[in-house]
Amino acid sequence: MEKTLEKSMDETFRVPGVAGVLCADEHGLCLSSKGIAQKEAAGQLASLARQAQQLHPTNPSPVIAIEAEGGTILIKSESEVTMAVYKAPIS
């Protein structure tokens, strides 16, 4: 699984506009991070994903978008892994 995870993260990180990628397990522990994604945020990101699933139980895997002047963070949980993609602001 580790090699598959790293490969997926590398592919995502190479997409134009992506500034960081983070993966956390179901307990909020950071599995891997690249770029500007901070390992310390893994728990909060996983918690947000769990809360979104509870708010929208008919959609078991919602995508959360946090937008700010500094860019956008897209968060999604799939199975036991939460992934966050940090996108740079469009200039």
mmCIF file of C-alpha atoms in Angstrom:
data_model
loop_
_atom_site.group_PDB
_atom_site.id
_atom_site.type_symbol
_atom_site.label_atom_id
_atom_site.label_comp_id
_atom_site.label_asym_id
_atom_site.label_seq_id
_atom_site.Cartn_x
_atom_site.Cartn_y
_atom_site.Cartn_z
ATOM 1 C CA MET A 1 0.000 0.000 0.000
ATOM 2 C CA GLU A 2 2.836 2.373 0.815
ATOM 3 C CA LYS A 3 4.233 2.378 -2.728
ATOM 4 C CA THR A 4 0.763 2.830 -4.220
ATOM 5 C CA LEU A 5 0.100 5.742 -1.859
ATOM 6 C CA GLU A 6 3.398 7.428 -2.713
ATOM 7 C CA LYS A 7 2.762 6.947 -6.437
ATOM 8 C CA SER A 8 -0.713 8.496 -6.164
ATOM 9 C CA MET A 9 0.647 11.406 -4.151
ATOM 10 C CA ASP A 10 3.459 12.006 -6.661
ATOM 11 C CA GLU A 11 0.980 12.005 -9.555
ATOM 12 C CA THR A 12 -1.320 14.428 -7.737
ATOM 13 C CA PHE A 13 1.558 16.699 -6.723
ATOM 14 C CA ARG A 14 2.659 17.000 -10.376
ATOM 15 C CA VAL A 15 -0.708 18.419 -11.473
ATOM 16 C CA PRO A 16 -0.315 22.129 -12.336
ATOM 17 C CA GLY A 17 -1.543 24.361 -9.525
ATOM 18 C CA VAL A 18 -1.100 21.772 -6.760
ATOM 19 C CA ALA A 19 1.122 23.128 -3.992
ATOM 20 C CA GLY A 20 0.786 20.307 -1.477
ATOM 21 C CA VAL A 21 -0.745 16.900 -0.750
ATOM 22 C CA LEU A 22 -1.401 15.141 2.563
ATOM 23 C CA CYS A 23 -2.768 11.681 3.381
ATOM 24 C CA ALA A 24 -3.992 10.694 6.835
ATOM 25 C CA ASP A 25 -5.333 7.425 8.213
ATOM 26 C CA GLU A 26 -8.735 6.974 9.889
ATOM 27 C CA HIS A 27 -7.232 8.060 13.226
ATOM 28 C CA GLY A 28 -5.841 11.320 11.811
ATOM 29 C CA LEU A 29 -2.230 10.156 11.748
ATOM 30 C CA CYS A 30 -0.236 11.508 8.821
ATOM 31 C CA LEU A 31 0.719 8.789 6.360
ATOM 32 C CA SER A 32 2.593 11.123 4.012
ATOM 33 C CA SER A 33 2.799 14.771 2.979
ATOM 34 C CA LYS A 34 4.399 16.744 0.168
ATOM 35 C CA GLY A 35 4.875 20.414 -0.602
ATOM 36 C CA ILE A 36 3.224 22.992 1.650
ATOM 37 C CA ALA A 37 0.963 20.445 3.391
ATOM 38 C CA GLN A 38 1.835 20.356 7.092
ATOM 39 C CA LYS A 39 1.882 16.971 8.829
ATOM 40 C CA GLU A 40 0.487 18.597 11.976
ATOM 41 C CA ALA A 41 -2.809 19.318 10.152
ATOM 42 C CA ALA A 42 -3.560 15.625 9.480
ATOM 43 C CA GLY A 43 -5.799 15.187 12.526
ATOM 44 C CA GLN A 44 -7.873 18.292 11.811
ATOM 45 C CA LEU A 45 -8.274 17.372 8.133
ATOM 46 C CA ALA A 46 -9.419 13.828 8.963
ATOM 47 C CA SER A 47 -11.823 15.217 11.568
ATOM 48 C CA LEU A 48 -13.344 17.638 9.040
ATOM 49 C CA ALA A 49 -13.886 14.758 6.622
ATOM 50 C CA ARG A 50 -15.638 12.696 9.327
ATOM 51 C CA GLN A 51 -17.853 15.649 10.301
ATOM 52 C CA ALA A 52 -18.847 16.233 6.664
ATOM 53 C CA GLN A 53 -19.840 12.565 6.340
ATOM 54 C CA GLN A 54 -22.118 12.948 9.380
ATOM 55 C CA LEU A 55 -23.689 16.151 8.024
ATOM 56 C CA HIS A 56 -24.479 14.532 4.689
ATOM 57 C CA PRO A 57 -25.136 10.833 5.404
ATOM 58 C CA THR A 58 -26.644 10.159 1.949
ATOM 59 C CA ASN A 59 -23.290 11.042 0.380
ATOM 60 C CA PRO A 60 -20.756 8.849 2.212
ATOM 61 C CA SER A 61 -17.744 10.557 0.637
ATOM 62 C CA PRO A 62 -18.291 14.327 0.279
ATOM 63 C CA VAL A 63 -15.562 16.673 -0.940
ATOM 64 C CA ILE A 64 -14.810 19.640 1.310
ATOM 65 C CA ALA A 65 -13.351 22.830 -0.163
ATOM 66 C CA ILE A 66 -11.758 25.429 2.099
ATOM 67 C CA GLU A 67 -11.105 28.617 0.149
ATOM 68 C CA ALA A 68 -8.912 31.502 1.267
ATOM 69 C CA GLU A 69 -6.758 34.179 -0.330
ATOM 70 C CA GLY A 70 -3.766 31.870 -0.001
ATOM 71 C CA GLY A 71 -5.391 29.085 -2.027
ATOM 72 C CA THR A 72 -7.840 26.210 -1.672
ATOM 73 C CA ILE A 73 -7.688 22.942 0.260
ATOM 74 C CA LEU A 74 -9.773 20.062 -1.104
ATOM 75 C CA ILE A 75 -10.436 17.260 1.408
ATOM 76 C CA LYS A 76 -11.953 13.829 0.742
ATOM 77 C CA SER A 77 -12.067 10.536 2.623
ATOM 78 C CA GLU A 78 -12.138 7.237 0.808
ATOM 79 C CA SER A 79 -12.170 3.963 2.775
ATOM 80 C CA GLU A 80 -9.752 4.545 5.660
ATOM 81 C CA VAL A 81 -7.665 7.323 4.072
ATOM 82 C CA THR A 82 -8.275 11.077 4.003
ATOM 83 C CA MET A 83 -6.531 13.047 1.285
ATOM 84 C CA ALA A 84 -6.065 16.819 1.217
ATOM 85 C CA VAL A 85 -4.920 18.648 -1.904
ATOM 86 C CA TYR A 86 -3.584 22.173 -1.442
ATOM 87 C CA LYS A 87 -4.089 24.291 -4.553
ATOM 88 C CA ALA A 88 -2.240 27.538 -5.167
ATOM 89 C CA PRO A 89 -4.343 30.646 -5.798
ATOM 90 C CA ILE A 90 -5.082 31.418 -9.435
ATOM 91 C CA SER A 91 -3.214 34.542 -10.450
#
